mmCIF file of C-alpha atoms in Angstrom:
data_model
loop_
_atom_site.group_PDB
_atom_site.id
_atom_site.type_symbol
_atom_site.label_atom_id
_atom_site.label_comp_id
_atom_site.label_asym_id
_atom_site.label_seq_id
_atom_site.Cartn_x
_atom_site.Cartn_y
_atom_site.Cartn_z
ATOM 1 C CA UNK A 1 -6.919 -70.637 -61.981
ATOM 2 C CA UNK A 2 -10.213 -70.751 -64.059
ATOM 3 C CA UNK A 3 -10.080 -68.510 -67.261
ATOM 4 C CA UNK A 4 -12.551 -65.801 -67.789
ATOM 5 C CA UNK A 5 -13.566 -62.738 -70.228
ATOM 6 C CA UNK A 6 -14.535 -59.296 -69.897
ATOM 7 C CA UNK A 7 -15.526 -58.006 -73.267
ATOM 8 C CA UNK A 8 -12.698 -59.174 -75.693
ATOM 9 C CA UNK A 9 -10.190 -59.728 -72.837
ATOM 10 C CA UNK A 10 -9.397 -62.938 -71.249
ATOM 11 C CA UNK A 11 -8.016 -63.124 -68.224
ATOM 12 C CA UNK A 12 -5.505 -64.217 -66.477
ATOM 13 C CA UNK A 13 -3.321 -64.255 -69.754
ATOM 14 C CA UNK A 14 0.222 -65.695 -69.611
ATOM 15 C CA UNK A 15 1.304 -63.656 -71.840
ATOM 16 C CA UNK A 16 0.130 -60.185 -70.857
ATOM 17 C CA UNK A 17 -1.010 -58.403 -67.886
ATOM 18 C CA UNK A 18 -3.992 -57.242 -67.495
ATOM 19 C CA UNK A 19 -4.162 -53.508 -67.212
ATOM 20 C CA UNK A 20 -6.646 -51.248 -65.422
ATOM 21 C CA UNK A 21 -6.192 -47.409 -65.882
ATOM 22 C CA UNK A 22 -8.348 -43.962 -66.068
ATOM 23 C CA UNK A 23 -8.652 -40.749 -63.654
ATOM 24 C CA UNK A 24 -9.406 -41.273 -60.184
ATOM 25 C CA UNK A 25 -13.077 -39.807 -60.930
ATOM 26 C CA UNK A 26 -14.840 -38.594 -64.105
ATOM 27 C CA UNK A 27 -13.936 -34.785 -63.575
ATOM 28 C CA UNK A 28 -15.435 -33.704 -67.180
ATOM 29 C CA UNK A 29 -15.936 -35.834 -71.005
ATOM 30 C CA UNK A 30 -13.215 -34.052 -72.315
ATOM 31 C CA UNK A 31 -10.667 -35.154 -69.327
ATOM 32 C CA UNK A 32 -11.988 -38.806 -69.869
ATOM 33 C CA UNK A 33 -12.276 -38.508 -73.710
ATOM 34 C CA UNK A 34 -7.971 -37.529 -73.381
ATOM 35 C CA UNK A 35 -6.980 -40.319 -71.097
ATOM 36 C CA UNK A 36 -8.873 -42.946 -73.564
ATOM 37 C CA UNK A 37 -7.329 -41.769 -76.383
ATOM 38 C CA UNK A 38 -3.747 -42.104 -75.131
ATOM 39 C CA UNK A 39 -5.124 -45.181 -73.686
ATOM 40 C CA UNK A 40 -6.177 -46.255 -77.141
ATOM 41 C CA UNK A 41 -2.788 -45.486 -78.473
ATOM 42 C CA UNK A 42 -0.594 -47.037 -76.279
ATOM 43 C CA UNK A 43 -2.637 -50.193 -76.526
ATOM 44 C CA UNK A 44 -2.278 -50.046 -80.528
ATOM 45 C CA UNK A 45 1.698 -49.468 -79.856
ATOM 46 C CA UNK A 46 2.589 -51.589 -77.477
ATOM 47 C CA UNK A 47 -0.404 -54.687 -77.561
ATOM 48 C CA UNK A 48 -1.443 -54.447 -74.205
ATOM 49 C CA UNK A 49 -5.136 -54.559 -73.370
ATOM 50 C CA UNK A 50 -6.790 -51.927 -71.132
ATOM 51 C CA UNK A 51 -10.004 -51.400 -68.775
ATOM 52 C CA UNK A 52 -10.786 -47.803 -68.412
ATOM 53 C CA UNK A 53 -10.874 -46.889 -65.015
ATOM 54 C CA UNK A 54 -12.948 -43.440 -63.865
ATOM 55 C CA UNK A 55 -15.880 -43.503 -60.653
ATOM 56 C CA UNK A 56 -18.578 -41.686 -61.550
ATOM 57 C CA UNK A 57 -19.175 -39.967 -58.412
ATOM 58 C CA UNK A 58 -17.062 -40.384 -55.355
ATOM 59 C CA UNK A 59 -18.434 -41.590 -51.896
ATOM 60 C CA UNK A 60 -15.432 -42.083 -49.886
ATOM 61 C CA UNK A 61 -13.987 -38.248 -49.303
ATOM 62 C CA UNK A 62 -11.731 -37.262 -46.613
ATOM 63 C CA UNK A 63 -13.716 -34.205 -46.360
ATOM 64 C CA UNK A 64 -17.486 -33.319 -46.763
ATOM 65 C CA UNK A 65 -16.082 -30.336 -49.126
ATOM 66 C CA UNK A 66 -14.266 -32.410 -51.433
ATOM 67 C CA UNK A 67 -15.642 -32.435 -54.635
ATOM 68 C CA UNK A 68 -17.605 -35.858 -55.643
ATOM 69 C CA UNK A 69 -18.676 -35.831 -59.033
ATOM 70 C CA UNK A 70 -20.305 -34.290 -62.039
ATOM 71 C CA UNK A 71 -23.307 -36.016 -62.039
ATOM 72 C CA UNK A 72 -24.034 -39.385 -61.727
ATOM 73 C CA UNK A 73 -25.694 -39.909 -64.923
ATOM 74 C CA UNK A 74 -23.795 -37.249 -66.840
ATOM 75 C CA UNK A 75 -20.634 -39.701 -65.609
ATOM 76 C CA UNK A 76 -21.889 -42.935 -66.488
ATOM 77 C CA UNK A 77 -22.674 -41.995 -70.091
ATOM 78 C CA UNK A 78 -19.150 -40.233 -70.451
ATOM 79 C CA UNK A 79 -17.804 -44.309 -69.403
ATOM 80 C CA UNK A 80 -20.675 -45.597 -71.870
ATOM 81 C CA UNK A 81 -18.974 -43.280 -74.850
ATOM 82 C CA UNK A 82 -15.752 -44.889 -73.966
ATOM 83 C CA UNK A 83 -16.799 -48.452 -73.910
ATOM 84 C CA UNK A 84 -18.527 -47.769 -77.284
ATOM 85 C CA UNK A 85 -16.179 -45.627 -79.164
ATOM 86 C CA UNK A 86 -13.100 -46.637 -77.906
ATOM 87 C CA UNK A 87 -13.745 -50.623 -78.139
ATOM 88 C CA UNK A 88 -12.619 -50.461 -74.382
ATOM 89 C CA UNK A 89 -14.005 -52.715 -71.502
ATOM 90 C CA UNK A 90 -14.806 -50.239 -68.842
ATOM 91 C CA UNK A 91 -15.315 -50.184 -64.890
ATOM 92 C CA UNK A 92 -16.395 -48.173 -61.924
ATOM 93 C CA UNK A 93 -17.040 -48.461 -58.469
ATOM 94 C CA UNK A 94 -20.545 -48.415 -56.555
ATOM 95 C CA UNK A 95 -20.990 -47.644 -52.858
ATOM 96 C CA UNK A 96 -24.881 -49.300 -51.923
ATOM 97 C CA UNK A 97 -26.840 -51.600 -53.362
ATOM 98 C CA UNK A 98 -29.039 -49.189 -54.761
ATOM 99 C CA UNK A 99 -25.908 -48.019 -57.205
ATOM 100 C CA UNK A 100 -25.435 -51.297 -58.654
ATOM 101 C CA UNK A 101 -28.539 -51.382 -61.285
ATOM 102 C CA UNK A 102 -27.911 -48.292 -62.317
ATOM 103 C CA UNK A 103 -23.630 -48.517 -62.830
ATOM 104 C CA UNK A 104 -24.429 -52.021 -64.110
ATOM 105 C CA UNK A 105 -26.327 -50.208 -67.503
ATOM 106 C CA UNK A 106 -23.161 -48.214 -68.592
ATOM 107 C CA UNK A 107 -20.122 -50.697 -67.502
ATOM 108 C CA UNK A 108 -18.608 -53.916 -67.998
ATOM 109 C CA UNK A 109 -17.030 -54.764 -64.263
ATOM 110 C CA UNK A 110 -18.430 -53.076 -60.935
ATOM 111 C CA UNK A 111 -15.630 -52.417 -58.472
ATOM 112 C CA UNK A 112 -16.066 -52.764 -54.641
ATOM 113 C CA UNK A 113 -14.121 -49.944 -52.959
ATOM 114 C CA UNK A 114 -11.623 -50.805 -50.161
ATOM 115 C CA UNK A 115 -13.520 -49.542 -47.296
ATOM 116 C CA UNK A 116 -16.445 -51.387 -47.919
ATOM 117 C CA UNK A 117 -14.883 -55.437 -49.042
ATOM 118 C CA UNK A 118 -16.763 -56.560 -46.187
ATOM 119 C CA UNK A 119 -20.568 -55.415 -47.211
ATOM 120 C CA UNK A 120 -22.194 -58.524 -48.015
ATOM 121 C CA UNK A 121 -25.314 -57.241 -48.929
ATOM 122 C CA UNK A 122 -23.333 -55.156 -51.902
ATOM 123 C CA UNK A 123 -21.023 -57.857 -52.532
ATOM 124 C CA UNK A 124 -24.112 -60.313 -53.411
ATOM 125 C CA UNK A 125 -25.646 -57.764 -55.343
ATOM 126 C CA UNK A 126 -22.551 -56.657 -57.393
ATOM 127 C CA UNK A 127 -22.326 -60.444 -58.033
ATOM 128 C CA UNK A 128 -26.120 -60.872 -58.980
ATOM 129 C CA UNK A 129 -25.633 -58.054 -61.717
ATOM 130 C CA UNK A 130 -23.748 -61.112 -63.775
ATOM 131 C CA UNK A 131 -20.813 -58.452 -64.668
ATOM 132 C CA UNK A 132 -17.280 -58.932 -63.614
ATOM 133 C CA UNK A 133 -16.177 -58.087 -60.375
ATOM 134 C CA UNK A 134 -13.262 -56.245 -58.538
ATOM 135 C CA UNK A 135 -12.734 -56.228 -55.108
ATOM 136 C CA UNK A 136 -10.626 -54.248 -53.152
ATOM 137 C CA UNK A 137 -8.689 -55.458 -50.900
ATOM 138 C CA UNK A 138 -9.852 -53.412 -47.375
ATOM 139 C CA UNK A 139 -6.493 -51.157 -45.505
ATOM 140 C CA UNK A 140 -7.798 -53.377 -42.704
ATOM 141 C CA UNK A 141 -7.815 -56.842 -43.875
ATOM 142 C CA UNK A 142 -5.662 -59.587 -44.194
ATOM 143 C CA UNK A 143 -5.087 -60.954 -47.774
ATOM 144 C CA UNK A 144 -6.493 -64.117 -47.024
ATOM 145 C CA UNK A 145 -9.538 -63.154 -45.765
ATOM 146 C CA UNK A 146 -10.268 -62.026 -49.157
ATOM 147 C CA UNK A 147 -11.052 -65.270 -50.371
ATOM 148 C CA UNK A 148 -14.478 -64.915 -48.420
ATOM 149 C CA UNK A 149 -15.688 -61.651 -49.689
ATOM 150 C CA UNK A 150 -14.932 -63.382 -53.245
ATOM 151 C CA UNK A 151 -16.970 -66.348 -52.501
ATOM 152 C CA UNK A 152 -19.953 -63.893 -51.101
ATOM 153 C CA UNK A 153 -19.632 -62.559 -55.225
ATOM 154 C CA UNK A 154 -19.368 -66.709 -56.007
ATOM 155 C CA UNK A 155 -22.222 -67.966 -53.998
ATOM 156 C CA UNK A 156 -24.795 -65.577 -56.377
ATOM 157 C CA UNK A 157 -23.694 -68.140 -59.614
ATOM 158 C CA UNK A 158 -20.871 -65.241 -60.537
ATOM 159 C CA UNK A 159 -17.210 -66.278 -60.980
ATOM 160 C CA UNK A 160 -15.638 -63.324 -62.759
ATOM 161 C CA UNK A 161 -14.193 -62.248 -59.589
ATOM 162 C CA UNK A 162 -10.683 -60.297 -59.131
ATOM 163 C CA UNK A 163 -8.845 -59.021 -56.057
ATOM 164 C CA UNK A 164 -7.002 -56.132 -55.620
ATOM 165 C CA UNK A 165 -4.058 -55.335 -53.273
ATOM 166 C CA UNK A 166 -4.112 -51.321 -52.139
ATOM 167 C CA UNK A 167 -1.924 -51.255 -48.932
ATOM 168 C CA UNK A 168 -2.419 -51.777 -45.848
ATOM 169 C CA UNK A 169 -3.281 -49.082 -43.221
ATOM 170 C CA UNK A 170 0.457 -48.224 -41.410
ATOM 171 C CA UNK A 171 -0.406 -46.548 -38.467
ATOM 172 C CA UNK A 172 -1.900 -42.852 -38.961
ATOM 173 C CA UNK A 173 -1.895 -41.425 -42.711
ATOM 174 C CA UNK A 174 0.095 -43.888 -43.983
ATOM 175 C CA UNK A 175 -0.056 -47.426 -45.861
ATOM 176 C CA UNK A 176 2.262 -50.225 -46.256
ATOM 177 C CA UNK A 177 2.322 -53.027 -48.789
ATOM 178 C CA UNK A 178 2.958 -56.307 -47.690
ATOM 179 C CA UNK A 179 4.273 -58.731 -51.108
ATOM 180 C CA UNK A 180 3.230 -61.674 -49.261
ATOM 181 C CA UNK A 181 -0.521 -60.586 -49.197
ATOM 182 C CA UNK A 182 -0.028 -61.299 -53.225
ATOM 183 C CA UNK A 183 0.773 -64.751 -53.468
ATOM 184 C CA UNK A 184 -1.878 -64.991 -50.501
ATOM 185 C CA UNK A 185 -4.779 -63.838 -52.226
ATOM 186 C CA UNK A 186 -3.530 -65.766 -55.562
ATOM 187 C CA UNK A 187 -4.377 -69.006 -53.224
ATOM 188 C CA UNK A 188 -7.534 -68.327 -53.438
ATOM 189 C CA UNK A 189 -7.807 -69.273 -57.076
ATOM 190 C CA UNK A 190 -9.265 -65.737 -58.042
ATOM 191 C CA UNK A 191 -6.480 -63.234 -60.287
ATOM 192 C CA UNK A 192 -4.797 -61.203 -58.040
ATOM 193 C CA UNK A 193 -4.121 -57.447 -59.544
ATOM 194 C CA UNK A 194 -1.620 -54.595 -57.316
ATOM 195 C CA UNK A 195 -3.598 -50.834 -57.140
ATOM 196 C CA UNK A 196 0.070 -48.930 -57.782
ATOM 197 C CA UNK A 197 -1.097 -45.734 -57.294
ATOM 198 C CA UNK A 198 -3.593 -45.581 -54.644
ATOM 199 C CA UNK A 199 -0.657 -48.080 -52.263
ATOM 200 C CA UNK A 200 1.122 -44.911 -52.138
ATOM 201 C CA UNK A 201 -1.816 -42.772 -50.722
ATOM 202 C CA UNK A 202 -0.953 -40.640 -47.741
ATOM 203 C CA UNK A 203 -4.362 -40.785 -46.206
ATOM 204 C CA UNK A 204 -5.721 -37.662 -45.102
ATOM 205 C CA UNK A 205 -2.350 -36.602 -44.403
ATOM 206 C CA UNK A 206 -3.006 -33.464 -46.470
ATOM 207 C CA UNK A 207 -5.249 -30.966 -44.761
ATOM 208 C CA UNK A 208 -8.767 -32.793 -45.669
ATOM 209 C CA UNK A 209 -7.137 -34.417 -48.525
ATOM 210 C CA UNK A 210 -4.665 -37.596 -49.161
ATOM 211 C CA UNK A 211 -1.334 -37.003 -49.912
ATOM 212 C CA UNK A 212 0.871 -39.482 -51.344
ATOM 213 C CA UNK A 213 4.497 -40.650 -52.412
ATOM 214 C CA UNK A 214 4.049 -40.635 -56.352
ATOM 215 C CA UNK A 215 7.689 -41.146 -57.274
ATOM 216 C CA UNK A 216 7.504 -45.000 -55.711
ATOM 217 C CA UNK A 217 4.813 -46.096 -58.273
ATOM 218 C CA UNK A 218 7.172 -47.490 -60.567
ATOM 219 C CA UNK A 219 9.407 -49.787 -58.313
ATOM 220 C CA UNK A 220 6.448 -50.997 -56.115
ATOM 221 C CA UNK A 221 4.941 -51.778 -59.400
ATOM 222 C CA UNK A 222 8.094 -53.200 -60.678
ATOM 223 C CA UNK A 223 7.809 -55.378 -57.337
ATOM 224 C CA UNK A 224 4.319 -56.806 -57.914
ATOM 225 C CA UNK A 225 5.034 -57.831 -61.492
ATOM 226 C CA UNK A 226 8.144 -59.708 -60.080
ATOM 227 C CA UNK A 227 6.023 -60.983 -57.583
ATOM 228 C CA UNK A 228 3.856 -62.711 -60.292
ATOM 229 C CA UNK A 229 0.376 -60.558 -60.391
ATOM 230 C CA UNK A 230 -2.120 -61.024 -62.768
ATOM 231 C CA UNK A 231 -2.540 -57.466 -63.909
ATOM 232 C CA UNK A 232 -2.263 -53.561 -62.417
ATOM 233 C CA UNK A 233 -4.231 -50.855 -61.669
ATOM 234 C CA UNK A 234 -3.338 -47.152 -62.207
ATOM 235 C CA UNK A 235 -5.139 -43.896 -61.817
ATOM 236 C CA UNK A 236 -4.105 -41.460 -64.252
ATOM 237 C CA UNK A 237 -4.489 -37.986 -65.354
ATOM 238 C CA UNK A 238 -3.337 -35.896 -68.026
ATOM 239 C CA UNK A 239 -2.163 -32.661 -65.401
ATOM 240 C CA UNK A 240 -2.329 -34.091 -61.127
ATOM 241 C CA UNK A 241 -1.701 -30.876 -60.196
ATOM 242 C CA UNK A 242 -5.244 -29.688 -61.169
ATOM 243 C CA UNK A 243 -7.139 -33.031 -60.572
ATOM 244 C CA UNK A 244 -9.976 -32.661 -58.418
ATOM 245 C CA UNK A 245 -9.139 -35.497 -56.274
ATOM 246 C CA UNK A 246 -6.054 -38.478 -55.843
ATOM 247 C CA UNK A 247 -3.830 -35.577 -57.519
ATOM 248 C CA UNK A 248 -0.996 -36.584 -55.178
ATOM 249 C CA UNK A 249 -0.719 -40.175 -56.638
ATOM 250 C CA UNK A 250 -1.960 -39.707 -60.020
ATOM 251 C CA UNK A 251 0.461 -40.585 -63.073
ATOM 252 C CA UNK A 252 0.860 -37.882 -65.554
ATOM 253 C CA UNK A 253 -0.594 -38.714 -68.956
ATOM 254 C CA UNK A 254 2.604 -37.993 -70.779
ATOM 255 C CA UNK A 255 4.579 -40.767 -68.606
ATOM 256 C CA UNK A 256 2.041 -43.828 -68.456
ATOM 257 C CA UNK A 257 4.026 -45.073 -71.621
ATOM 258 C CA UNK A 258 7.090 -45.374 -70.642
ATOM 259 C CA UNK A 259 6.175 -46.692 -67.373
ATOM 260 C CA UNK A 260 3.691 -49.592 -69.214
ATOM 261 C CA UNK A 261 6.507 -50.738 -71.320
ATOM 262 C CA UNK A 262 9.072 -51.256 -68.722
ATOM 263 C CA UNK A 263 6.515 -53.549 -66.691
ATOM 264 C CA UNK A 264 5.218 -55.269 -69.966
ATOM 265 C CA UNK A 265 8.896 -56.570 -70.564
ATOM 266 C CA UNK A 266 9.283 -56.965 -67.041
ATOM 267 C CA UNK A 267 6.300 -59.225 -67.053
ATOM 268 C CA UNK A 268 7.293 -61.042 -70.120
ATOM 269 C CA UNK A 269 10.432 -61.930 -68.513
ATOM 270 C CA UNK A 270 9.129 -63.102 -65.253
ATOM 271 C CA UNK A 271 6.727 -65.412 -67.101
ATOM 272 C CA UNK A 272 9.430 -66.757 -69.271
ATOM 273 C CA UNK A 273 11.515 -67.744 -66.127
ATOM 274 C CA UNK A 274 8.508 -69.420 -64.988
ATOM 275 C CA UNK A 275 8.539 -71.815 -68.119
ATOM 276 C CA UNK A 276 11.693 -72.913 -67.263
#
């Protein structure tokens, strides 16, 4: 697997997994400024390295009501602060191509949400923006289709390319994750990361809104690192009860910690036996 950097981060590191975490959407500075700091901290405590996760508007609501942003602008500059004051890499997702110049001024990788893996034209032009690139794996695609929506990203001269496992659609309002999908996608060549939070999504279970099955982050996580992923991706929030969207499977603030270190050693011990 060919080695590449985002900022100061090099990935995929033996020795540490790449971790991507931040509120499902930038509800206000001072939310964003909270998470980063404990971010910060945790990082200084326990060595890991961080992307700060927040979208800067949402696109994809169950309903039309749901709240989508505070401005798109206003949002992007909140993720610029981060990146600047915090020494942090940081990413968010675009929706058409349109988005991409604009998102592509404030952050350092440009996401691809689940729903739309399959847009070429957004795919090339994420790609032709020469930052990194996530893609999410779609609820309706098999992991080793991936490999062609990566080489769509590829085929514009851009190899900084990541995929993402998020569950796969289980019938109605509910999502399954299949393990084998990871070692699947890590054929392709491209570093494979598991979405722990947003696998346990209930979707649009909950009256116009997702619900979700929070207290199974940790083991399914647990599960991916044993299953040899390059890195994971958490939304997180310092109170879900009052976040303005993805507050059923947002990690509390106060917990991310604990929950880090566990899979940090669990990681180092899975790489060890790989040494062997």
């Amino acid at each position: 697997m060919e080695k590449f950097s985002i900022g100061s981060l090099s990935l995929p590191d033996d020795n540490m997994p790449l971790f991507i975490a931040g509120p499902c959407l930038i509800e206000s500075r001072a939310m964003a400024l909270q998470t980063a700091d404990e971010l910060q901290r945790i990082s200084r405590e326990q060595g890991v390295h961080f992307i700060f996760k927040g979208s800067y508007r949402k696109a994809n609501r169950t309903s039309g009501r749901s709240f989508t942003g505070i401005g798109d602008i206003e949002a992007l500059e909140v993720l610029a602060e981060i990146r600047q004051d915090y020494g942090m890499p940081v990413i968010t997702d675009v929706h058409e191509t349109k988005e991409v110049a604009l998102a592509a001024r404030y952050v350092d990788v440009l996401q691809i949400p689940a729903f739309l893996c399959r847009q070429t034209e957004l795919l090339v032009a994420a790609g032709e923006s020469g930052l990194a690139v996530n893609i999410k794996k779609g609820q309706f695609m098999a992991p080793e289709d991936m490999a062609l929506a990566a080489a769509k990203v590829v085929e514009t001269g851009n190899k900084r390319v990541m995929l993402t496992e998020r569950g796969s659609s289980f019938g109605y309002h509910n999502l399954v994750v299949d393990f084998r999908g990871l070692a699947k996608m890590a054929e392709s060549g491209y570093p494979v990361l598991y979405d722990a939070t947003h696998s346990l999504q209930l979707p649009a279970a909950g009256q116009g809104v997702s619900g979700g099955e929070r207290q199974y982050v940790l083991p399914l996580a647990r599960a991916a690192v044993a299953a040899g992923v390059n890195g994971l991706f958490f939304e997180i929030h310092p109170d879900p009860s009052k976040a303005l969207s993805d507050a059923a499977t947002q990690i509390p603030l106060a917990d991310f910690s604990t929950m880090v270190k566990q899979l940090l050693h669990l990681y180092r011990c899975v790489h060890a036996l790989h040494s062997l």
